[in-house]
mmCIF file of C-alpha atoms in Angstrom:
data_model
loop_
_atom_site.group_PDB
_atom_site.id
_atom_site.type_symbol
_atom_site.label_atom_id
_atom_site.label_comp_id
_atom_site.label_asym_id
_atom_site.label_seq_id
_atom_site.Cartn_x
_atom_site.Cartn_y
_atom_site.Cartn_z
ATOM 1 C CA GLU V 1 0.065 -0.160 0.147
ATOM 2 C CA ALA V 2 1.115 3.506 -0.595
ATOM 3 C CA THR V 3 -0.302 7.192 0.893
ATOM 4 C CA ILE V 4 0.453 10.456 0.443
ATOM 5 C CA ASN V 5 -0.908 13.392 2.564
ATOM 6 C CA PHE V 6 -0.954 16.636 2.296
ATOM 7 C CA PRO V 7 -1.405 19.078 5.068
ATOM 8 C CA ARG V 8 -4.326 20.947 3.631
ATOM 9 C CA PHE V 9 -7.842 20.924 2.773
ATOM 10 C CA LEU V 10 -7.594 19.792 -1.048
ATOM 11 C CA PHE V 11 -11.113 19.898 -2.864
ATOM 12 C CA PRO V 12 -11.783 21.532 -6.744
ATOM 13 C CA LEU V 13 -13.270 24.963 -6.854
ATOM 14 C CA LEU V 14 -12.345 26.029 -3.351
ATOM 15 C CA SER V 15 -10.721 29.416 -2.705
ATOM 16 C CA ASN V 16 -7.332 29.266 -0.907
ATOM 17 C CA ASP V 17 -8.675 31.261 2.154
ATOM 18 C CA PHE V 18 -11.287 28.567 2.743
ATOM 19 C CA ARG V 19 -8.787 25.857 2.364
ATOM 20 C CA ARG V 20 -6.420 27.491 5.188
ATOM 21 C CA LYS V 21 -9.341 27.916 7.465
ATOM 22 C CA ILE V 22 -10.050 24.437 7.627
ATOM 23 C CA ARG V 23 -7.248 22.955 9.453
ATOM 24 C CA ALA V 24 -7.546 19.451 7.699
ATOM 25 C CA THR V 25 -5.101 17.165 5.783
ATOM 26 C CA THR V 26 -6.176 15.115 2.784
ATOM 27 C CA GLU V 27 -4.760 11.706 1.841
ATOM 28 C CA PHE V 28 -4.942 9.557 -1.306
ATOM 29 C CA GLY V 29 -3.880 6.297 -0.871
ATOM 30 C CA VAL V 30 -3.573 2.949 -2.833
ATOM 31 C CA GLN V 31 -3.690 -0.621 -1.741
ATOM 32 C CA TYR V 32 -3.234 -4.004 -3.550
ATOM 33 C CA ASN V 33 -3.663 -7.540 -1.715
ATOM 34 C CA TYR V 34 -2.853 -10.736 -3.307
ATOM 35 C CA GLN V 35 -3.653 -13.958 -1.852
ATOM 36 C CA ILE V 36 -2.865 -17.499 -3.561
ATOM 37 C CA ARG V 37 -3.791 -20.525 -2.170
ATOM 38 C CA PRO V 38 -4.218 -24.137 -3.979
ATOM 39 C CA GLU V 39 -7.797 -23.804 -3.907
ATOM 40 C CA PHE V 40 -8.005 -20.054 -5.337
ATOM 41 C CA SER V 41 -6.339 -17.055 -5.710
ATOM 42 C CA ARG V 42 -7.911 -13.542 -4.684
ATOM 43 C CA ILE V 43 -7.133 -10.089 -5.620
ATOM 44 C CA ILE V 44 -8.134 -7.023 -3.464
ATOM 45 C CA ALA V 45 -7.047 -3.710 -4.942
ATOM 46 C CA SER V 46 -8.448 -0.350 -3.538
ATOM 47 C CA ALA V 47 -8.252 3.365 -3.474
ATOM 48 C CA ASN V 48 -9.260 6.137 -1.476
ATOM 49 C CA TRP V 49 -9.664 9.599 -0.837
ATOM 50 C CA SER V 50 -10.157 10.887 2.783
ATOM 51 C CA TYR V 51 -9.695 13.901 5.099
ATOM 52 C CA LYS V 52 -8.801 14.188 8.666
ATOM 53 C CA TRP V 53 -8.507 16.507 11.217
ATOM 54 C CA GLY V 54 -8.039 16.964 15.075
ATOM 55 C CA LEU V 55 -9.671 19.554 17.216
ATOM 56 C CA GLN V 56 -9.249 20.366 21.185
ATOM 57 C CA ARG V 57 -5.683 20.067 21.370
ATOM 58 C CA GLN V 58 -5.961 16.324 19.770
ATOM 59 C CA ARG V 59 -8.777 15.164 22.188
ATOM 60 C CA ALA V 60 -11.199 14.684 19.213
ATOM 61 C CA GLN V 61 -10.368 13.343 15.439
ATOM 62 C CA HIS V 62 -12.310 13.107 12.637
ATOM 63 C CA ARG V 63 -12.169 11.395 9.560
ATOM 64 C CA ILE V 64 -14.296 11.412 6.081
ATOM 65 C CA ASP V 65 -13.618 8.852 3.691
ATOM 66 C CA LEU V 66 -14.988 10.849 0.597
ATOM 67 C CA LEU V 67 -14.470 7.936 -1.740
ATOM 68 C CA ASP V 68 -13.201 4.325 -1.263
ATOM 69 C CA ILE V 69 -13.570 2.043 -4.019
ATOM 70 C CA ASN V 70 -12.494 -1.630 -3.529
ATOM 71 C CA TYR V 71 -12.302 -4.286 -6.148
ATOM 72 C CA LEU V 72 -12.561 -7.810 -5.198
ATOM 73 C CA TYR V 73 -11.397 -10.154 -8.034
ATOM 74 C CA MET V 74 -11.020 -13.813 -8.256
ATOM 75 C CA PRO V 75 -8.313 -14.762 -11.149
ATOM 76 C CA SER V 76 -8.763 -18.565 -10.615
ATOM 77 C CA ILE V 77 -10.820 -21.014 -8.532
ATOM 78 C CA SER V 78 -10.491 -24.534 -8.649
ATOM 79 C CA GLN V 79 -13.034 -26.998 -9.922
ATOM 80 C CA GLU V 80 -13.057 -29.240 -6.833
ATOM 81 C CA PHE V 81 -13.459 -26.233 -4.657
ATOM 82 C CA ARG V 82 -16.634 -24.984 -7.037
ATOM 83 C CA ASP V 83 -18.282 -28.162 -6.879
ATOM 84 C CA LYS V 84 -17.940 -28.906 -3.095
ATOM 85 C CA TYR V 85 -18.626 -25.516 -2.032
ATOM 86 C CA LEU V 86 -19.867 -22.821 -4.502
ATOM 87 C CA ASN V 87 -22.041 -24.883 -6.806
ATOM 88 C CA ASN V 88 -24.358 -25.777 -3.828
ATOM 89 C CA GLU V 89 -27.275 -23.696 -3.589
ATOM 90 C CA GLN V 90 -27.630 -23.764 0.299
ATOM 91 C CA ASN V 91 -23.735 -22.137 0.197
ATOM 92 C CA TYR V 92 -25.059 -18.938 -0.804
ATOM 93 C CA ILE V 93 -22.706 -17.074 1.933
ATOM 94 C CA LEU V 94 -19.856 -18.809 0.264
ATOM 95 C CA LYS V 95 -20.981 -18.127 -3.374
ATOM 96 C CA TYR V 96 -21.197 -14.470 -2.514
ATOM 97 C CA ASN V 97 -17.951 -13.930 -0.988
ATOM 98 C CA TYR V 98 -16.084 -15.928 -3.907
ATOM 99 C CA ASP V 99 -17.520 -13.650 -6.847
ATOM 100 C CA ASP V 100 -15.993 -10.739 -8.236
ATOM 101 C CA ARG V 101 -17.365 -7.786 -6.359
ATOM 102 C CA LEU V 102 -17.110 -3.776 -6.426
ATOM 103 C CA ILE V 103 -17.615 -2.201 -3.391
ATOM 104 C CA VAL V 104 -17.728 2.005 -3.416
ATOM 105 C CA ARG V 105 -18.252 3.297 -0.206
ATOM 106 C CA THR V 106 -18.362 6.623 1.941
ATOM 107 C CA GLY V 107 -17.575 6.964 5.535
ATOM 108 C CA TYR V 108 -17.076 9.014 8.616
ATOM 109 C CA SER V 109 -15.262 7.998 11.910
ATOM 110 C CA TYR V 110 -15.017 10.383 15.173
ATOM 111 C CA THR V 111 -12.464 9.188 17.946
ATOM 112 C CA TYR V 112 -12.636 11.189 21.208
ATOM 113 C CA ASN V 113 -10.176 10.618 24.213
ATOM 114 C CA SER V 114 -10.343 12.611 27.224
ATOM 115 C CA ALA V 115 -6.934 12.182 28.228
ATOM 116 C CA GLY V 116 -5.820 14.242 25.056
ATOM 117 C CA GLN V 117 -2.013 14.392 24.941
ATOM 118 C CA ALA V 118 -1.868 12.419 28.045
ATOM 119 C CA LEU V 119 -1.594 9.300 25.990
ATOM 120 C CA MET V 120 1.682 7.540 26.485
ATOM 121 C CA ASN V 121 2.364 3.902 25.335
ATOM 122 C CA ASN V 122 -0.999 3.175 25.383
ATOM 123 C CA ALA V 123 -1.100 3.548 28.979
ATOM 124 C CA ILE V 124 -3.408 6.560 30.345
ATOM 125 C CA ILE V 125 -2.417 8.718 33.009
ATOM 126 C CA GLY V 126 -5.258 9.379 35.435
ATOM 127 C CA ASN V 127 -9.048 8.745 34.857
ATOM 128 C CA SER V 128 -10.313 8.863 31.208
ATOM 129 C CA TYR V 129 -12.731 7.649 28.893
ATOM 130 C CA SER V 130 -12.659 7.158 24.867
ATOM 131 C CA ILE V 131 -15.585 7.271 22.409
ATOM 132 C CA ARG V 132 -15.147 5.864 18.841
ATOM 133 C CA PHE V 133 -17.847 6.189 16.260
ATOM 134 C CA ASN V 134 -18.069 5.106 12.713
ATOM 135 C CA PHE V 135 -20.429 5.036 9.793
ATOM 136 C CA GLU V 136 -20.094 3.951 6.278
ATOM 137 C CA SER V 137 -22.330 3.261 3.465
ATOM 138 C CA ALA V 138 -21.798 1.487 0.143
ATOM 139 C CA GLY V 139 -23.426 1.108 -3.346
ATOM 140 C CA ASN V 140 -26.014 4.025 -3.099
ATOM 141 C CA LEU V 141 -24.930 6.284 -6.106
ATOM 142 C CA LEU V 142 -24.195 3.065 -8.356
ATOM 143 C CA TYR V 143 -27.464 1.845 -7.530
ATOM 144 C CA ALA V 144 -29.383 5.186 -8.340
ATOM 145 C CA PHE V 145 -27.558 5.377 -11.718
ATOM 146 C CA ALA V 146 -28.670 1.850 -12.566
ATOM 147 C CA ARG V 147 -32.304 2.577 -11.990
ATOM 148 C CA MET V 148 -31.904 5.513 -14.066
ATOM 149 C CA THR V 149 -30.293 3.896 -16.592
ATOM 150 C CA ASN V 150 -32.465 0.630 -16.412
ATOM 151 C CA MET V 151 -29.523 -1.164 -16.245
ATOM 152 C CA LYS V 152 -30.259 -5.190 -16.437
ATOM 153 C CA LYS V 153 -29.768 -7.215 -13.662
ATOM 154 C CA ASN V 154 -27.512 -10.470 -13.883
ATOM 155 C CA GLU V 155 -28.748 -14.144 -13.223
ATOM 156 C CA ASP V 156 -28.365 -13.377 -9.476
ATOM 157 C CA GLY V 157 -30.858 -10.340 -9.585
ATOM 158 C CA GLU V 158 -27.870 -7.852 -9.026
ATOM 159 C CA TYR V 159 -27.098 -4.601 -11.035
ATOM 160 C CA SER V 160 -23.521 -4.895 -12.561
ATOM 161 C CA LEU V 161 -21.013 -2.248 -13.589
ATOM 162 C CA LEU V 162 -19.083 -3.313 -16.451
ATOM 163 C CA SER V 163 -20.344 -6.863 -15.246
ATOM 164 C CA ILE V 164 -18.941 -6.575 -11.963
ATOM 165 C CA PRO V 165 -21.765 -6.753 -9.216
ATOM 166 C CA PHE V 166 -21.613 -3.951 -6.609
ATOM 167 C CA ALA V 167 -22.133 -4.229 -2.886
ATOM 168 C CA GLN V 168 -24.936 -2.353 -1.072
ATOM 169 C CA TYR V 169 -25.099 -2.047 2.689
ATOM 170 C CA VAL V 170 -24.734 0.649 5.517
ATOM 171 C CA LYS V 171 -22.924 -0.255 8.593
ATOM 172 C CA GLY V 172 -22.393 1.610 12.249
ATOM 173 C CA ASP V 173 -19.884 1.151 15.063
ATOM 174 C CA PHE V 174 -20.023 2.411 18.527
ATOM 175 C CA ASP V 175 -17.064 1.935 20.870
ATOM 176 C CA PHE V 176 -16.522 3.020 24.852
ATOM 177 C CA ALA V 177 -13.793 2.535 27.202
ATOM 178 C CA LYS V 178 -13.239 4.015 30.256
ATOM 179 C CA ASN V 179 -10.017 3.786 32.690
ATOM 180 C CA ILE V 180 -10.490 4.353 36.136
ATOM 181 C CA VAL V 181 -7.231 4.759 38.089
ATOM 182 C CA ILE V 182 -7.212 3.125 41.940
ATOM 183 C CA ASP V 183 -3.863 4.186 42.592
ATOM 184 C CA ASN V 184 -0.147 4.547 40.955
ATOM 185 C CA ARG V 185 -0.121 0.922 40.503
ATOM 186 C CA ASN V 186 -3.807 -0.341 39.943
ATOM 187 C CA SER V 187 -6.610 0.518 37.526
ATOM 188 C CA ILE V 188 -9.770 -0.853 36.232
ATOM 189 C CA ALA V 189 -10.863 -0.703 32.719
ATOM 190 C CA PHE V 190 -14.494 -0.977 30.991
ATOM 191 C CA HIS V 191 -15.346 -1.315 27.405
ATOM 192 C CA VAL V 192 -18.614 -1.498 25.456
ATOM 193 C CA GLY V 193 -18.576 -2.362 21.761
ATOM 194 C CA ALA V 194 -21.418 -2.540 19.134
ATOM 195 C CA GLY V 195 -21.944 -2.590 15.678
ATOM 196 C CA ILE V 196 -24.385 -3.510 13.004
ATOM 197 C CA ALA V 197 -24.337 -3.852 9.200
ATOM 198 C CA VAL V 198 -27.651 -3.866 6.968
ATOM 199 C CA PRO V 199 -27.443 -5.019 3.370
ATOM 200 C CA TYR V 200 -30.060 -3.520 0.872
ATOM 201 C CA GLY V 201 -31.012 -2.720 -2.541
ATOM 202 C CA ASN V 202 -28.197 -4.679 -4.764
ATOM 203 C CA ALA V 203 -27.186 -7.181 -2.171
ATOM 204 C CA THR V 204 -28.651 -9.524 0.460
ATOM 205 C CA ILE V 205 -25.215 -10.298 2.244
ATOM 206 C CA VAL V 206 -22.736 -7.594 3.480
ATOM 207 C CA PRO V 207 -19.268 -8.630 1.821
ATOM 208 C CA PHE V 208 -16.930 -10.885 4.218
ATOM 209 C CA GLU V 209 -14.427 -8.154 4.661
ATOM 210 C CA LYS V 210 -17.136 -6.031 6.044
ATOM 211 C CA ARG V 211 -19.007 -8.574 8.494
ATOM 212 C CA TYR V 212 -18.069 -8.896 12.007
ATOM 213 C CA PHE V 213 -16.459 -11.756 13.743
ATOM 214 C CA SER V 214 -16.103 -12.632 17.573
ATOM 215 C CA GLY V 215 -13.539 -14.345 19.626
ATOM 216 C CA GLY V 216 -9.646 -13.191 19.606
ATOM 217 C CA ALA V 217 -7.440 -10.946 21.565
ATOM 218 C CA ASN V 218 -9.615 -7.838 21.250
ATOM 219 C CA SER V 219 -13.198 -9.667 21.674
ATOM 220 C CA VAL V 220 -14.126 -12.699 24.181
ATOM 221 C CA ARG V 221 -10.891 -14.176 24.843
ATOM 222 C CA GLY V 222 -12.250 -17.463 25.629
ATOM 223 C CA TRP V 223 -12.468 -18.464 22.095
ATOM 224 C CA SER V 224 -9.711 -18.301 19.393
ATOM 225 C CA VAL V 225 -10.230 -15.476 16.484
ATOM 226 C CA ARG V 226 -13.280 -16.122 14.435
ATOM 227 C CA SER V 227 -14.529 -19.094 16.447
ATOM 228 C CA LEU V 228 -17.393 -18.094 18.452
ATOM 229 C CA GLY V 229 -20.867 -17.266 16.849
ATOM 230 C CA PRO V 230 -22.960 -16.239 15.140
ATOM 231 C CA GLY V 231 -25.511 -16.865 17.897
ATOM 232 C CA GLY V 232 -25.977 -20.351 19.069
ATOM 233 C CA TYR V 233 -24.149 -21.653 15.605
ATOM 234 C CA LYS V 234 -22.285 -24.986 16.372
ATOM 235 C CA GLY V 235 -20.285 -25.215 13.236
ATOM 236 C CA SER V 236 -20.578 -27.380 10.265
ATOM 237 C CA SER V 237 -20.250 -31.229 10.871
ATOM 238 C CA ASP V 238 -16.884 -31.261 8.754
ATOM 239 C CA GLY V 239 -15.637 -27.997 10.140
ATOM 240 C CA GLN V 240 -14.827 -26.926 6.677
ATOM 241 C CA MET V 241 -15.296 -23.226 5.699
ATOM 242 C CA ASP V 242 -16.480 -22.289 8.845
ATOM 243 C CA PHE V 243 -14.499 -19.070 9.203
ATOM 244 C CA ILE V 244 -16.998 -17.594 6.486
ATOM 245 C CA LYS V 245 -20.001 -19.149 8.437
ATOM 246 C CA GLN V 246 -18.811 -17.846 11.590
ATOM 247 C CA SER V 247 -19.456 -14.250 10.494
ATOM 248 C CA GLY V 248 -22.375 -11.988 11.359
ATOM 249 C CA ASP V 249 -24.363 -8.576 10.673
ATOM 250 C CA ILE V 250 -24.137 -7.606 14.397
ATOM 251 C CA LYS V 251 -21.880 -7.460 16.986
ATOM 252 C CA LEU V 252 -21.676 -6.697 21.077
ATOM 253 C CA ASP V 253 -18.611 -6.908 23.070
ATOM 254 C CA LEU V 254 -18.478 -6.152 26.872
ATOM 255 C CA ASN V 255 -14.947 -6.244 28.762
ATOM 256 C CA VAL V 256 -14.084 -5.426 32.469
ATOM 257 C CA GLU V 257 -10.031 -5.745 33.182
ATOM 258 C CA TYR V 258 -8.090 -5.107 36.302
ATOM 259 C CA ARG V 259 -4.654 -4.087 35.468
ATOM 260 C CA THR V 260 -1.890 -3.714 38.038
ATOM 261 C CA HIS V 261 2.002 -3.188 37.671
ATOM 262 C CA LEU V 262 3.889 -6.239 38.877
ATOM 263 C CA PHE V 263 7.779 -5.081 38.809
ATOM 264 C CA TRP V 264 10.217 -3.831 36.265
ATOM 265 C CA LYS V 265 8.398 -3.443 32.844
ATOM 266 C CA LEU V 266 5.994 -6.183 33.784
ATOM 267 C CA ASN V 267 2.004 -5.731 34.135
ATOM 268 C CA GLY V 268 -0.855 -8.132 35.087
ATOM 269 C CA ALA V 269 -4.368 -8.231 34.321
ATOM 270 C CA ALA V 270 -7.457 -9.987 35.351
ATOM 271 C CA PHE V 271 -10.697 -9.627 32.949
ATOM 272 C CA ILE V 272 -14.091 -10.915 31.929
ATOM 273 C CA ASP V 273 -15.216 -10.883 28.579
ATOM 274 C CA ALA V 274 -18.703 -11.163 27.279
ATOM 275 C CA GLY V 275 -20.323 -10.890 23.949
ATOM 276 C CA ASN V 276 -21.115 -12.505 20.346
ATOM 277 C CA ILE V 277 -22.323 -11.766 16.738
ATOM 278 C CA TRP V 278 -25.263 -12.541 15.337
ATOM 279 C CA THR V 279 -26.728 -12.191 11.806
ATOM 280 C CA ILE V 280 -29.910 -10.181 10.526
ATOM 281 C CA ARG V 281 -31.543 -12.957 8.230
ATOM 282 C CA SER V 282 -32.210 -16.661 9.182
ATOM 283 C CA ASP V 283 -29.966 -18.768 7.093
ATOM 284 C CA SER V 284 -29.749 -22.805 6.951
ATOM 285 C CA GLU V 285 -26.074 -22.365 6.786
ATOM 286 C CA GLN V 286 -25.780 -20.774 9.924
ATOM 287 C CA GLU V 287 -28.575 -22.375 11.948
ATOM 288 C CA ASP V 288 -29.488 -20.518 15.556
ATOM 289 C CA GLY V 289 -27.231 -17.749 14.502
ATOM 290 C CA VAL V 290 -30.190 -14.859 14.021
ATOM 291 C CA PHE V 291 -30.634 -11.975 16.382
ATOM 292 C CA LYS V 292 -33.999 -12.239 17.922
ATOM 293 C CA PHE V 293 -34.945 -9.795 21.066
ATOM 294 C CA ASN V 294 -36.321 -12.620 22.865
ATOM 295 C CA LYS V 295 -33.278 -14.899 22.572
ATOM 296 C CA PHE V 296 -29.981 -12.746 21.966
ATOM 297 C CA TYR V 297 -29.221 -12.346 25.650
ATOM 298 C CA LYS V 298 -29.034 -16.229 26.465
ATOM 299 C CA GLN V 299 -26.636 -16.380 23.453
ATOM 300 C CA ILE V 300 -24.127 -13.998 24.948
ATOM 301 C CA ALA V 301 -20.794 -16.105 25.862
ATOM 302 C CA VAL V 302 -18.743 -15.225 28.710
ATOM 303 C CA ALA V 303 -15.207 -15.770 29.415
ATOM 304 C CA TYR V 304 -12.417 -15.040 32.079
ATOM 305 C CA GLY V 305 -8.872 -15.006 32.329
ATOM 306 C CA LEU V 306 -5.599 -13.534 33.135
ATOM 307 C CA GLY V 307 -2.769 -11.737 31.291
ATOM 308 C CA ILE V 308 0.539 -10.808 31.180
ATOM 309 C CA ARG V 309 2.075 -7.217 29.728
ATOM 310 C CA PHE V 310 5.564 -6.423 28.727
ATOM 311 C CA ASP V 311 5.748 -2.629 28.349
ATOM 312 C CA LEU V 312 8.620 -1.886 26.338
ATOM 313 C CA ASP V 313 7.970 2.142 26.588
ATOM 314 C CA TYR V 314 7.812 2.103 22.471
ATOM 315 C CA LEU V 315 5.040 -0.878 22.467
ATOM 316 C CA ILE V 316 3.431 -3.315 24.780
ATOM 317 C CA LEU V 317 3.475 -7.033 24.051
ATOM 318 C CA ARG V 318 0.221 -8.901 25.555
ATOM 319 C CA PHE V 319 -0.087 -12.426 26.265
ATOM 320 C CA ASP V 320 -3.623 -13.427 27.559
ATOM 321 C CA GLY V 321 -5.040 -16.774 28.630
ATOM 322 C CA GLY V 322 -8.949 -17.021 28.430
ATOM 323 C CA MET V 323 -11.211 -19.915 29.723
ATOM 324 C CA LYS V 324 -14.797 -20.184 28.502
ATOM 325 C CA ALA V 325 -17.483 -19.607 31.227
ATOM 326 C CA ILE V 326 -20.773 -19.793 29.386
ATOM 327 C CA ASN V 327 -20.842 -21.618 25.974
ATOM 328 C CA PRO V 328 -23.798 -20.722 23.881
ATOM 329 C CA MET V 329 -23.020 -23.257 21.237
ATOM 330 C CA GLU V 330 -23.348 -25.955 23.457
ATOM 331 C CA THR V 331 -26.326 -27.284 25.403
ATOM 332 C CA GLY V 332 -26.913 -28.962 28.777
ATOM 333 C CA LYS V 333 -24.094 -29.297 31.157
ATOM 334 C CA GLY V 334 -21.657 -28.369 28.185
ATOM 335 C CA ARG V 335 -23.212 -24.771 28.321
ATOM 336 C CA TYR V 336 -21.451 -23.758 31.629
ATOM 337 C CA PRO V 337 -17.812 -24.893 31.379
ATOM 338 C CA ILE V 338 -17.145 -22.690 34.436
ATOM 339 C CA THR V 339 -19.040 -25.229 36.957
ATOM 340 C CA ARG V 340 -16.626 -27.986 35.130
ATOM 341 C CA PRO V 341 -13.769 -26.605 33.203
ATOM 342 C CA ARG V 342 -11.425 -28.425 31.090
ATOM 343 C CA PHE V 343 -8.056 -27.077 30.036
ATOM 344 C CA SER V 344 -7.512 -28.850 26.758
ATOM 345 C CA ARG V 345 -11.454 -27.910 25.787
ATOM 346 C CA ASP V 346 -11.676 -24.352 27.316
ATOM 347 C CA PHE V 347 -8.648 -22.383 27.145
ATOM 348 C CA ALA V 348 -7.419 -20.202 24.462
ATOM 349 C CA PHE V 349 -4.010 -18.160 24.063
ATOM 350 C CA HIS V 350 -3.541 -14.747 22.822
ATOM 351 C CA PHE V 351 -0.598 -12.774 21.694
ATOM 352 C CA ALA V 352 -1.008 -9.199 20.641
ATOM 353 C CA VAL V 353 0.411 -5.649 20.473
ATOM 354 C CA GLY V 354 -1.260 -2.949 22.646
ATOM 355 C CA TYR V 355 -3.735 -3.274 24.999
ATOM 356 C CA PRO V 356 -7.326 -4.896 24.016
ATOM 357 C CA PHE V 357 -9.252 -1.450 24.253
#
């Protein structure tokens, strides 16, 4: 990837005085991602035009993605992979995510941290809180253009630009974290994160790159990355391609963490995590994964664990071990592993850089 930043607000037909008054930076970027596997090869090429600026001594930061174009291209897919996964009509989620796709999006994000410049090496001095909000929308202009020009739909009922179907969705994320200092060695951190992505118009599924997943070093740490949910989904019988099926349109994360300084550059932590992901629409390939108001709270997974952090001044190395406490993917006695913990079944180890939130 490559980016170039201009320390001014660049936009056609604007006066120099107006550009100077808006203390924003302009960013242009291009990215190219190439993946090759025995089953397929996959290319993601993108370009973006965005603005960002900070206010109130950098406590608040704004970012506007004026235009972000992503092209997902599948140069080759083995016949065996097609026959086993993509040609089966029930595997619509897989088929959608292994077709060529165009994503043209705009977005806005806002970040506020009450500590401002008191942030040092991911460690917050004193009580503080942070808020992050993100909103993005894709495909609306292309959909309007397709309707106005009476563009023909493909065999899947999608409008296509140059024979490339485009995604259409709206997505919003909210994140809140608060740090409470007990003394110069101890603190408690709380975190709430939620998000929803809704496909509509030209799409019935949100592209895989824009969907949510749960589990991992920054989520519910009793599960490895992308292995929790959606809802009470138990996984396929053969375990194949579950990383695609274990994704969703709605996400909820709840975390509380006690942090303490041990000695030298070594810090410790004890945490409790809760959360899951859900889908908006019911699908036979993600059984029991759809979000329902009278049921979702019963599908919230819970984990607990301990962590060690090495504060090396310029970065923080984090090692966390989580244990499952409530497992919505199981039934009966297996639903509550906290009463009968089994290390080989319930433990997940995570290595990461920086704090989880």
